[in-house]
XYZ file of C-alpha atoms in Angstrom:
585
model
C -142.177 -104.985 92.550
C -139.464 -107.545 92.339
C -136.060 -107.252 90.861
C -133.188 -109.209 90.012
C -129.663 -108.670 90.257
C -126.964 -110.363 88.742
C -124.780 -110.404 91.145
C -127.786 -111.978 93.774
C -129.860 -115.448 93.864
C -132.643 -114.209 95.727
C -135.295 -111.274 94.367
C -135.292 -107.822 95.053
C -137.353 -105.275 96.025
C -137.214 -101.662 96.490
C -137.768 -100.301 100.194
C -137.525 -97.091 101.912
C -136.066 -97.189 105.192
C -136.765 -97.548 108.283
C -138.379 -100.950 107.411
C -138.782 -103.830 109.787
C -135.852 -104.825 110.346
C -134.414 -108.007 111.991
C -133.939 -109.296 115.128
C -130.016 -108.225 115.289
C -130.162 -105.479 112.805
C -132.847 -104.008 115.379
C -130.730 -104.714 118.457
C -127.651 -103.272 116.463
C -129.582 -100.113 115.885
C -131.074 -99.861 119.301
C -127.987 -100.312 121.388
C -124.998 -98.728 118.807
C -127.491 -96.662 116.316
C -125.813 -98.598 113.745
C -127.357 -98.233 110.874
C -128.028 -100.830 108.206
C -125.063 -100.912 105.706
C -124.559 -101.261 101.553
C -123.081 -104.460 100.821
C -121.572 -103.136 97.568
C -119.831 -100.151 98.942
C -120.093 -100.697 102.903
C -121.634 -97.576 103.409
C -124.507 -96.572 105.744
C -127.984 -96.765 104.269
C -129.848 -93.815 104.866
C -132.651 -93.672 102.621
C -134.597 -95.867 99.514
C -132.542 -99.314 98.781
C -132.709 -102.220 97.036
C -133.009 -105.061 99.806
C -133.615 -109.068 99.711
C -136.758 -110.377 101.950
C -134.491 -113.168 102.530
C -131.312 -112.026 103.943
C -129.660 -108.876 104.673
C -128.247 -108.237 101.052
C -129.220 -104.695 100.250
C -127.732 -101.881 98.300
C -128.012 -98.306 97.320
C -129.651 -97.571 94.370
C -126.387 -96.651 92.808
C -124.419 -99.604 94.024
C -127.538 -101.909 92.516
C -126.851 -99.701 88.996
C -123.097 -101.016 89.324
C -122.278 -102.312 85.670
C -121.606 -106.268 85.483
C -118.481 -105.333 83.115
C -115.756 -102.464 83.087
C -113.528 -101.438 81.140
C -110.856 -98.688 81.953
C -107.118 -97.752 81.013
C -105.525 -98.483 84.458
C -106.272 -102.478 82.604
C -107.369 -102.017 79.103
C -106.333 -105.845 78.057
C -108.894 -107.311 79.628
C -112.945 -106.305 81.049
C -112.925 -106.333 84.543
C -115.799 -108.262 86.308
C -117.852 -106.820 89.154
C -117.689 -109.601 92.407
C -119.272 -109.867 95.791
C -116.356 -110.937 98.514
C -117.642 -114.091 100.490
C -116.738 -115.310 103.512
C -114.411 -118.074 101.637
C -112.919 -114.893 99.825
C -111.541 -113.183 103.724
C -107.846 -111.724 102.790
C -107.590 -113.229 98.786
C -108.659 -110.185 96.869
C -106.730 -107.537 97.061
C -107.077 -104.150 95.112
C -104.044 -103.392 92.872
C -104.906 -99.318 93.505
C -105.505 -98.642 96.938
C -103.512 -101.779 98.165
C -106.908 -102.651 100.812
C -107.967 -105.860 100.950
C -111.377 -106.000 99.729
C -114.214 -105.983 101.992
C -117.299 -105.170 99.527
C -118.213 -105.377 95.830
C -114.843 -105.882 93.765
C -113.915 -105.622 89.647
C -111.635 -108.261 88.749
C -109.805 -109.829 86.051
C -109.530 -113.612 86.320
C -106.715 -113.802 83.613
C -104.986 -111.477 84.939
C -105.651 -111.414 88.560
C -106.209 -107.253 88.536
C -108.220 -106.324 91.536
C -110.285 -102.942 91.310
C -112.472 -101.924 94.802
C -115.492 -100.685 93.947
C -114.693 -97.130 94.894
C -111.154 -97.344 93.303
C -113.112 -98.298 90.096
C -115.491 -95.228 90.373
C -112.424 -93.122 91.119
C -111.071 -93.731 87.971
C -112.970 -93.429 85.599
C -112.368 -89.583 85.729
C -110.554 -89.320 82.588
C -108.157 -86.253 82.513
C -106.762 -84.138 79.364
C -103.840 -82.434 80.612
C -100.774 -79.922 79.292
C -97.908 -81.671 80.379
C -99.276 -85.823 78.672
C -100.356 -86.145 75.245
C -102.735 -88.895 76.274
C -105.804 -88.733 78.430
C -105.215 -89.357 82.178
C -107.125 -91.576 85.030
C -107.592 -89.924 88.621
C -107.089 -91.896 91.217
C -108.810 -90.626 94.442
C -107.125 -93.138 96.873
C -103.659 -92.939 98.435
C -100.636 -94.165 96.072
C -97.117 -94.500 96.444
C -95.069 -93.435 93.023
C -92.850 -91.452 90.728
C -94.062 -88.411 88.928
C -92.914 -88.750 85.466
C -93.120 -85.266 85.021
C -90.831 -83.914 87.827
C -89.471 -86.815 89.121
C -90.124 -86.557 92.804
C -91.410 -89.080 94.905
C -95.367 -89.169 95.655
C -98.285 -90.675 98.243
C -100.970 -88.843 97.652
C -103.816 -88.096 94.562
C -102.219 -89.515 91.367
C -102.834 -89.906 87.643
C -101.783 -92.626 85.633
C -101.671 -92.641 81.813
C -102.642 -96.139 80.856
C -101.097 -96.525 77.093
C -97.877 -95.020 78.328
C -98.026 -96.772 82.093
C -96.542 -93.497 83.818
C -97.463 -91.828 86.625
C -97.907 -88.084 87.707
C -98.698 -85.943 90.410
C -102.701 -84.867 90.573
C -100.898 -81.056 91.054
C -98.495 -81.814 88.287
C -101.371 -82.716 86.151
C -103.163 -79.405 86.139
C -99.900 -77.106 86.550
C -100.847 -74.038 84.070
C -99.117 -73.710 80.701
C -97.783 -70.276 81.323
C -97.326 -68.349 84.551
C -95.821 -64.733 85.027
C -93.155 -64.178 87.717
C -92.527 -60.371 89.202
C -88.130 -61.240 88.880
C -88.747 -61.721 85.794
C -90.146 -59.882 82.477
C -91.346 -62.619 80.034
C -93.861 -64.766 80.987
C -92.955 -68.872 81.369
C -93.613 -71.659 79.868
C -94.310 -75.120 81.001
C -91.393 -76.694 79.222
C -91.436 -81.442 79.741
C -87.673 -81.185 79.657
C -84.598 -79.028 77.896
C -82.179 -81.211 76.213
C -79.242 -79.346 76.999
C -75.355 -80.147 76.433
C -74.890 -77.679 79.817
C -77.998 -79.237 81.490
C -76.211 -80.868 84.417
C -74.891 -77.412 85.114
C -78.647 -75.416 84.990
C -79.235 -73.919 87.902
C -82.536 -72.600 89.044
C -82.993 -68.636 88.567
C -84.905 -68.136 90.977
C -83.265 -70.744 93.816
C -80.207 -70.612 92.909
C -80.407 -74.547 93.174
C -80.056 -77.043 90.731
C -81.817 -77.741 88.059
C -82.561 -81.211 86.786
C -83.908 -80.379 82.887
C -84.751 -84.182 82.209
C -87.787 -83.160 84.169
C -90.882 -80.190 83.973
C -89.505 -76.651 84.181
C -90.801 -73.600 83.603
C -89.014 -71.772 80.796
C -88.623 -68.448 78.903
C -86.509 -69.323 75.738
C -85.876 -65.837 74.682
C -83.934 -65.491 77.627
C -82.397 -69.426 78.120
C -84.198 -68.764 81.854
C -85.140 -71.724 83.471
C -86.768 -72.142 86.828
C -88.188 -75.108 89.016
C -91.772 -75.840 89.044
C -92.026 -74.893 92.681
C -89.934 -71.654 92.124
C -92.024 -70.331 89.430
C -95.550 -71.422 91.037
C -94.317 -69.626 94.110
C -98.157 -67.661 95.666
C -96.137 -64.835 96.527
C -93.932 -64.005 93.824
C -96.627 -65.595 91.206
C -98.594 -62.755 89.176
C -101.054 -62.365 86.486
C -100.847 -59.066 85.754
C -97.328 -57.287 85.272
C -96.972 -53.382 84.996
C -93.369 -52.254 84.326
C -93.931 -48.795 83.243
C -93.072 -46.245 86.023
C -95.571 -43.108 86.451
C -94.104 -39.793 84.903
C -93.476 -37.838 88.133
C -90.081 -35.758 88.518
C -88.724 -35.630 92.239
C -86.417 -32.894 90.213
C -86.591 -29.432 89.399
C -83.336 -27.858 87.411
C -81.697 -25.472 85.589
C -79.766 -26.779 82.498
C -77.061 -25.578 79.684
C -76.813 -27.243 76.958
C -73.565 -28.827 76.344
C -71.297 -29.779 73.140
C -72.972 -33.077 72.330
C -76.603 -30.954 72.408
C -77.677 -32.797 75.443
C -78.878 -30.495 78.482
C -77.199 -31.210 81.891
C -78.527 -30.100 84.561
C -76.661 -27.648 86.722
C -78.520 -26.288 89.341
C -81.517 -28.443 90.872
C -83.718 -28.497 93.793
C -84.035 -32.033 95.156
C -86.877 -33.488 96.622
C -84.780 -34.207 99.568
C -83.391 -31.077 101.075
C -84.401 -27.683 101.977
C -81.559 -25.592 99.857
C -80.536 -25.740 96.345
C -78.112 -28.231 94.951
C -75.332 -26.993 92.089
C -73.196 -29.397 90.061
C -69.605 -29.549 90.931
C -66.150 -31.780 89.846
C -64.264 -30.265 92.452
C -63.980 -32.291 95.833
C -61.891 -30.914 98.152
C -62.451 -33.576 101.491
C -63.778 -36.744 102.126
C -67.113 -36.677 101.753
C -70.072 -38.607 101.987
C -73.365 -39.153 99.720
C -76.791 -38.093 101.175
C -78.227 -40.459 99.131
C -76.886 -43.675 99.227
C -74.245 -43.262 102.325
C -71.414 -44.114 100.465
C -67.766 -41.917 99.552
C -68.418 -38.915 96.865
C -66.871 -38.976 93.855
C -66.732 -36.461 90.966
C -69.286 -35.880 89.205
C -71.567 -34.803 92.148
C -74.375 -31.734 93.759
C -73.208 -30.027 96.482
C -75.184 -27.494 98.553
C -74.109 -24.199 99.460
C -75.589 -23.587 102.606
C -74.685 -27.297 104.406
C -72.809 -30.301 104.217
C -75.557 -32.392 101.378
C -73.846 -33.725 98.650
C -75.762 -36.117 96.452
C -73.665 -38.240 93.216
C -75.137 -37.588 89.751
C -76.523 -40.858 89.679
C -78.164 -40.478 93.248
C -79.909 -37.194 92.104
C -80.957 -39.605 88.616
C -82.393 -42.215 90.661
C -86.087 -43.457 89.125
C -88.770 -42.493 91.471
C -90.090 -45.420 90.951
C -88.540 -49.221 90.391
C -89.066 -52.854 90.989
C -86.984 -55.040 92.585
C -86.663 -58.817 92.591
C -87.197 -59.168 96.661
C -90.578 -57.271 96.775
C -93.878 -57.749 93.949
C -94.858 -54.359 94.447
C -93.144 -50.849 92.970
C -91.302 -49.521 94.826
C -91.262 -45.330 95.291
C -88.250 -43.154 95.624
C -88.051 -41.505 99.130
C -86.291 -39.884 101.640
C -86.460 -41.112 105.419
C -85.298 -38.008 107.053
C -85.017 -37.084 109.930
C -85.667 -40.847 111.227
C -83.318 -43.786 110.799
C -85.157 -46.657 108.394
C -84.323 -50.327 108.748
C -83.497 -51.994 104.999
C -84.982 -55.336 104.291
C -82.382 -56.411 102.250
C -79.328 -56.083 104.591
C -80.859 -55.271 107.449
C -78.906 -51.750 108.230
C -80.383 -48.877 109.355
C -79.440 -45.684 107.267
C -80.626 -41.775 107.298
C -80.164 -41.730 103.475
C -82.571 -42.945 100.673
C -84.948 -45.482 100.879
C -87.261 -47.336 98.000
C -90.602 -47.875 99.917
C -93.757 -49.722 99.159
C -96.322 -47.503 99.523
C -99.112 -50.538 99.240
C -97.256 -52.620 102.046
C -96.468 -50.043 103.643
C -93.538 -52.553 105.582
C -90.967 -52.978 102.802
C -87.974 -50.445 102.191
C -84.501 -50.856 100.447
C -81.373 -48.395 100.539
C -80.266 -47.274 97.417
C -77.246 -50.144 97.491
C -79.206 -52.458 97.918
C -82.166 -51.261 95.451
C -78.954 -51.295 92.841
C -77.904 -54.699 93.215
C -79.319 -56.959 89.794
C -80.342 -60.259 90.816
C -77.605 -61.881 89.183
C -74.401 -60.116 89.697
C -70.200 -60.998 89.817
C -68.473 -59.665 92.594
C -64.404 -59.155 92.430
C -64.400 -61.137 95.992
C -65.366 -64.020 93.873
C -64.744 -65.439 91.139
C -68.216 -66.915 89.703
C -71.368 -65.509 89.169
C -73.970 -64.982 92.009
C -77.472 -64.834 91.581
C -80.386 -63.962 94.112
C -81.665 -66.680 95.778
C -85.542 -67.235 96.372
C -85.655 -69.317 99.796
C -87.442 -67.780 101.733
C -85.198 -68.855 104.916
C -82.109 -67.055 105.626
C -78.793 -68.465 105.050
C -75.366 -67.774 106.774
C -73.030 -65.579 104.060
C -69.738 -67.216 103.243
C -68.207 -63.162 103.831
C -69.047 -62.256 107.777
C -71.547 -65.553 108.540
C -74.680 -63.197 109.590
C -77.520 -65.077 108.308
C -79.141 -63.164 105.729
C -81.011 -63.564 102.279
C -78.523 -64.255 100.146
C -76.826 -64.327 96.753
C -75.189 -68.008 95.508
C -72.329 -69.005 93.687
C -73.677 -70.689 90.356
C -70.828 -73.197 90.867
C -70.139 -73.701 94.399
C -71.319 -73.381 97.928
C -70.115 -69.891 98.414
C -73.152 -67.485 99.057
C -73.185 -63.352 99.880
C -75.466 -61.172 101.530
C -76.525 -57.835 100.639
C -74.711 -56.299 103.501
C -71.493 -57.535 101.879
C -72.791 -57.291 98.100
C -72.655 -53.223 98.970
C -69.379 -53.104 100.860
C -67.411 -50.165 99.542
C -64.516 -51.415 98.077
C -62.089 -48.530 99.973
C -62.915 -46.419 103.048
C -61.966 -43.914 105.228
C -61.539 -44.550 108.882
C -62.138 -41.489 111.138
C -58.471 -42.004 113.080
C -56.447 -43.928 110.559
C -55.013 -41.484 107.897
C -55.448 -44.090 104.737
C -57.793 -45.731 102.898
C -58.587 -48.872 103.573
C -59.421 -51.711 101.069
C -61.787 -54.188 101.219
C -59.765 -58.114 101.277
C -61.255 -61.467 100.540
C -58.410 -63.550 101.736
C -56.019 -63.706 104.458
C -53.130 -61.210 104.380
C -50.459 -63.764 105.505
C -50.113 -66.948 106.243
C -49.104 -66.431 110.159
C -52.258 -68.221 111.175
C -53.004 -65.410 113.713
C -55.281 -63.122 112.620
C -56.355 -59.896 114.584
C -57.681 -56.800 114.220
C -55.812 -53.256 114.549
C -58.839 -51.643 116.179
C -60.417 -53.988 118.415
C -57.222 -56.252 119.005
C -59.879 -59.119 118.916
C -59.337 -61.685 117.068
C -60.329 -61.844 113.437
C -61.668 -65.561 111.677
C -59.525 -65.962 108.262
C -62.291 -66.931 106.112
C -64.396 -63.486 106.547
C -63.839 -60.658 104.749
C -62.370 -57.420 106.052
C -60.373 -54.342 105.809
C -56.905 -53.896 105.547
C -54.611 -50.804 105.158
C -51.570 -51.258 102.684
C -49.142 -48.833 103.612
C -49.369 -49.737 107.109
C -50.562 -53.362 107.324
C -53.437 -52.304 109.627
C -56.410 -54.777 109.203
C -59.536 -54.448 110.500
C -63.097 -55.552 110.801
C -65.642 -54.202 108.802
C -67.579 -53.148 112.164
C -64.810 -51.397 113.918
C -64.231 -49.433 110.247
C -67.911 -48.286 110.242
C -68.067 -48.225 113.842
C -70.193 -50.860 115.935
C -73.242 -50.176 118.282
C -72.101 -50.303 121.745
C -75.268 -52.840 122.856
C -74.552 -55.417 119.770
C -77.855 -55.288 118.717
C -77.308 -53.964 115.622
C -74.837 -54.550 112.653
C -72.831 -51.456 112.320
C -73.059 -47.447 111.162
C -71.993 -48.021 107.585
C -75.380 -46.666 105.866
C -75.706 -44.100 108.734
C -74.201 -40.633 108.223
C -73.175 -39.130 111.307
C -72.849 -35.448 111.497
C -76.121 -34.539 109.015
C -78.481 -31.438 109.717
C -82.148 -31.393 109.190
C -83.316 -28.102 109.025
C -86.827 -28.220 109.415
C -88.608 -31.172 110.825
C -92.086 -31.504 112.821
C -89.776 -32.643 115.867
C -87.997 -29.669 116.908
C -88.097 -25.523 116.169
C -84.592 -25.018 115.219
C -81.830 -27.193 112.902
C -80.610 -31.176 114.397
C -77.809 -33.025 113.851
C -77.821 -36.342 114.049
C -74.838 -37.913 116.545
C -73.331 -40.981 117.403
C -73.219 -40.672 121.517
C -70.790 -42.429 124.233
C -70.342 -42.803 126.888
C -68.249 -39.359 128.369
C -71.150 -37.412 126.522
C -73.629 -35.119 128.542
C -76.583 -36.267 129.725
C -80.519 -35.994 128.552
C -81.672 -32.754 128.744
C -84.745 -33.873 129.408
C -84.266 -36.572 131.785
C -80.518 -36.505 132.643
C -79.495 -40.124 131.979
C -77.419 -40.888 128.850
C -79.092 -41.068 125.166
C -78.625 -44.793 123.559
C -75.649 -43.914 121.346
C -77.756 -42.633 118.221
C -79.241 -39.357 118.968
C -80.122 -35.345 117.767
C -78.219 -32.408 119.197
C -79.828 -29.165 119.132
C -76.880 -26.490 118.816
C -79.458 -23.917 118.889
C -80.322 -25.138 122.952
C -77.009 -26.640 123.489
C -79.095 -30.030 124.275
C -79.587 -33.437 123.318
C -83.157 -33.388 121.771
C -85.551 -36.108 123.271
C -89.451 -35.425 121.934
C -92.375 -37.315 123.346
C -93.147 -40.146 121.476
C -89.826 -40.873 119.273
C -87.182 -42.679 120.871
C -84.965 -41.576 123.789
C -83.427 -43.180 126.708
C -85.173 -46.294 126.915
C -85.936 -46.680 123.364
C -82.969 -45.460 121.204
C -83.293 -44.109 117.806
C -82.085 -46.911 116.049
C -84.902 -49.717 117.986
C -87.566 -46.884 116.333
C -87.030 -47.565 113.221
C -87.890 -51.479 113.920
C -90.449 -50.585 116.267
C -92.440 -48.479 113.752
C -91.976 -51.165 111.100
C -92.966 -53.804 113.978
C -96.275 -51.391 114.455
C -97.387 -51.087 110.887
C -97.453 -55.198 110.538
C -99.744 -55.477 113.620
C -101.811 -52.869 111.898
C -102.123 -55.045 108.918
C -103.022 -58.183 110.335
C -99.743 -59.897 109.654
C -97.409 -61.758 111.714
C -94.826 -60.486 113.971
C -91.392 -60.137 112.538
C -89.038 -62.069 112.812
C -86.363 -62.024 115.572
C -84.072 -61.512 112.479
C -85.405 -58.287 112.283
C -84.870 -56.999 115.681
C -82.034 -58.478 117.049
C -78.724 -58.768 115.220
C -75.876 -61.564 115.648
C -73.699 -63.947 114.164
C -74.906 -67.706 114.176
C-alpha cells in the first residue's frame, strides 16, 4: 500500500524493519550497528516506518502523523508550517526555543521568521493552568535562559511561558502549592503574587531573617502581616501537612495547695518529677543560689528542698511538659538529664539541669533558656529586633564570634547566638565578692582591653563582664569558668556541687565536681579524671563506672558521644565537627 506525504515527492509505503536495506545503510549497520534513523525527528528506527523505495526518506509513524500546520501561543499571530531542512538549508534555520540549529523536520513562520524544532513544537503544546498566572501556560521541555516573572530570579532550565502576557516562569514556580503549613508558624500560608506595601523595601523574611523583595511571590499569612520567601516556606524539613499544637494532659507535678485571697490555689508543697525529696515554696533566700532547672541565679518566688541543696524557680517547676519550638518539627517533652551532662542543640553547652527532648528523634534536646527564647525577640544589648534565622549553616555571632545558629538584626548586620541570647544579665563569680554585669560596649576608651581573670587580652567588640564597684572586667568564660582542654565553651549551664541520690551508677549519693589539676587521682586507675567528674563522699573516691566516661573519655565528651551513637543508630549522618569540637573562627 502506497502513501503520500506532503512533505515528500516520492510514494510511501509502510515497512517493518529489518528490511533490505542499502548498500551503505547495510555497511553502516554492520560495522557501527547504526541503526537506520527518522528523518523528521533524527531518532533511531526501531520498529514499523513509513519509508520511500526510492531514497532513504523514512519516518516513524508518529513523525509521518506530524500536522502540515500548527498553531500554538509561544506564536499565536501566525500558523507555523512544518519543513524538511535540506542540504541548501545547513546553519539558516534556527529554533527560537531551544536556540539549536535545526537538523530535522522544522515549524516555521515565513512572515515572521519563528523557528519551532520539531520536538520543541511537541514540547509545547502541554498547555498548563496554574495558581500563580491567570492564563494558561506552555511547557517547554528544552533548556532556556530567562526571568521568572513570578520570583524574579534568574533561570536555565524547564520553563513556562504565557503567550498573551509574553512572561516567563519557572516550571517549579508554576506548580508551587497555594497553601503550605510551616511548624514556626501557626496559620497556614498563602501563595501571595506580590504585597504592595508602603514598608515593603524594609520586609524581611520570617523565617531567614533576609530580605524580602514583595514585588515578587511570597508566601503569606495576613492575619499575622507574616511574610516568608518561597524557598523559606517550601523548606522539606520544616514543611508540614499536618500541625498538632495541643500538648497531652500529663502532670510531671504532684502538690499540696491553699487557697489564697484572689481564690486561686498555689501550690505549696510539691513533689517534682525531678528529685528524690519533697520541694516547699519559699520567698526567703538567704545565699546565692542556683536553679536546678534552668542553671541560672534563684530569685524569690522559688521551691527549695529540705533535705539538699535543689532549688527550682516557680516558673521552672510550671514548665509545660510538653512544647514546640521553632528549631525542631517535632514536640518536644519535658525532662530531666540527671545524673549525665546533655549537650543543647541550640547553644551548644552542656548542662546537668533540664532538657526538652524529642522523644521521636531521639537526637534533639534544648535547655530550658534556650527552649524560652521566642523566635523573634529584643535584647537590651541591642537596640533592634532579632528574629531566628532559618539557614541552615552556622553564622559567626556579632557578641563572642563562635559560629552558631543565630538570631538577626531586622535592620542591620548584627546577629546573636543562643549562647549569648541566655546570658544572665548579672552573676556571681566564685572569688570576686560582687556581681558582675553583663556589657555590650567597651568600658573606656583606652584602647587596651584585658581581662581581670585571665590577664589576656579581651577584643572590644565582644561582649563581657564587668564589675562596677571595682572596674574588674572579665570574659564570659573565665566568669563561668572554662574547660581546661578548650574543647568546650564554658560551665555556665553546669551546676557544680549537685547530689544525685540514687542513680543506676553508684550505691550511695554523687556529687558532681569540677576537677584540676592538684586533685587526687582515679580511684580506679590512679591517673587524673578530665576535669568534670562524681565524688563519692560515702568511699572518699572519685567514681569511674565501666562504660560512662572516665579518664580517657571525660564526662563532658559523653554527652556528645551518646548523641554521636544514637545518629549512627538511625542511619543519619555524622555530626558535625560543630558539635564536637568547640572554637572561635
Amino acid at each position: 500500500m502506497e502513501l503520500q506525504h506532503f512533505i515528500h515527492k516520492h510514494p510511501l509505503i509502510i515497512n517493518e524493519f529489518p528490511r533490505k536495506m542499502t548498500a551503505m545503510e547495510n555497511f553502516l549497520f554492520e560495522f557501527y550497528k547504526d541503526m537506520p534513523s527518522c528523518t523528521g525527528c533524527g531518532e533511531a528506527i526501531m520498529g514499523s516506518c513509513i519509508c520511500c523505495r526510492q531514497c532513504s526518506f523514512r519516518l516513524h509513524n508518529s513523525c509521518a502523523k506530524l500536522p502540515r500546520e500548527l498553531q500554538l501561543p509561544i506564536h499565536d499571530k501566525h500558523p507555523l508550517v512544518l519543513q524538511e531542512k535540506t542540504y541548501h538549508d545547513e546553519g539558516t534555520y534556527k529554533c527560537n526555543h531551544c536556540n539549536l540549529v535545526c537538523q530535522h523536520f522544522f515549524y516555521h513562520c515565513t512572515l515572521c521568521k519563528f523557528v519551532l524544532a520539531v520536538k520543541c513544537a511537541s514540547s509545547l503544546q502541554s498547555i498548563l493552568e496554574v495558581e500563580i498566572h491567570d492564563h494558561p501556560l506552555a511547557l517547554f521541555q528544552g533548556i532556556n535562559s530567562f526571568t521568572c516573572d513570578f520570583c524574579g530570579k534568574k533561570g536555565e532550565d524547564m520553563s513556562c511561558l504565557c503567550a498573551l502576557c509574553g512572561i516567563w516562569f519557572h516550571r517549579k514556580c508554576a506548580f508551587l502549592p497555594h497553601m503550605v503549613k510551616h511548624f514556626r508558624h501557626k496559620h497556614p500560608l498563602i501563595l501571595t503574587k506580590s504585597l504592595k506595601t508602603d514598608q515593603s523595601e524594609d520586609r524581611l523574611c520570617q523565617f531567614c531573617v533576609k530580605k524580602l523583595d514583595t514585588n515578587y511571590g511570597i508566601y503569606y499569612c495576613s492575619s499575622c502581616d507574616y511574610a516568608a520567601h518561597l524557598d523559606c516556606a517550601m523548606d522539606e524539613v520544616a514543611r508540614e501537612l499536618i500541625f498538632n499544637w495541643e500538648s497531652k494532659d500529663e502532670e510531671p507535678i504532684e502538690s499540696s495547695t491553699k487557697v489564697g485571697e484572689d481564690k486561686i490555689e498555689i501550690p505549696i508543697k510539691i513533689k517534682h518529677f525531678s528529685h528524690e525529696h519533697d520541694l516547699k515554696l519559699t520567698d526567703q533566700l538567704e545565699n546565692y543560689e542556683i536553679c536546678d532547672g534552668c542553671i541560672r541565679p534563684i530569685f524569690p518566688p522559688f521551691y527549695k528542698c529540705a533535705e539538699c541543696s535543689f532549688f527550682l524557680h516557680k516558673s521552672c517547676v510550671e514548665l509545660p511538659h510538653e512544647k514546640q519550638h521553632p528549631l525542631h518539627k517535632h514536640m518536644l517533652t519535658l525532662s530531666s538529664t540527671r545524673p549525665m551532662l546533655a549537650l543543647c542543640d541550640a547553644c551548644k553547652l552542656l548542662t546537668n539541669g533540664f532538657t526538652y527532648q524529642c522523644r521521636k528523634c531521639k537526637t534533639f534536646e534544648l535547655d530550658v533558656s534556650c527552649s524560652l527564647i521566642p523566635e523573634k525577640l529584643t535584647h537590651v544589648g541591642h537596640k533592634h529586633s532579632l528574629i531566628l534565622s532559618s539557614t541552615t549553616l552556622d553564622e559567626n555571632c556579632s557578641a563572642c564570634n563562635y559560629k552558631m545558629k543565630i538570631f538577626r538584626c531586622t535592620k542591620g548586620e548584627f546577629t546573636l547566638d543562643f549562647g549569648c541570647a541566655t546570658l544572665p544579665l548579672t552573676v556571681k563569680h566564685r572569688q570576686h565578692e560582687h556581681l558582675f554585669s553583663l556589657r555590650y560596649t567597651a568600658e573606656d576608651n583606652s584602647g587596651e582591653y584585658y581581662c581581670d581573670i585571665c590577664e589576656e587580652e579581651r577584643d572590644s567588640k565582644l561582649w563581657f563582664y564587668y564589675c562596677d564597684e571595682c572596674s574588674f572586667p572579665a570574659h564570659p568564660k573565665c566568669i563561668f569558668g572554662e574547660f581546661l582542654n578548650s574543647k568546650y565553651r564554658d560551665c555556665r549551664n553546669i551546676k557544680f556541687g549537685s547530689t544525685y541520690y540514687k542513680s543506676n551508677i553508684h550505691r550511695h549519693p554523687l556529687t558532681l565536681a569540677r576537677k584540676t589539676m592538684d586533685h587526687d587521682s582515679c580511684d580506679k586507675c590512679g591517673k587524673f579524671c578530665n576535669e568534670v567528674a562524681y565524688e563519692c563522699a560515702t568511699c572518699n573516691s572519685i567514681i569511674q563506672v565501666e562504660g560512662l566516661p572516665n579518664c580517657e573519655t571525660s564526662l563532658m565528651d559523653y554527652a556528645v558521644t551518646e548523641k554521636e551513637t544514637l545518629w549512627e543508630y538511625i542511619g543519619q549522618p555524622a555530626l558535625p565537627r560543630a558539635l564536637r569540637m568547640r572554637g572561635l573562627n
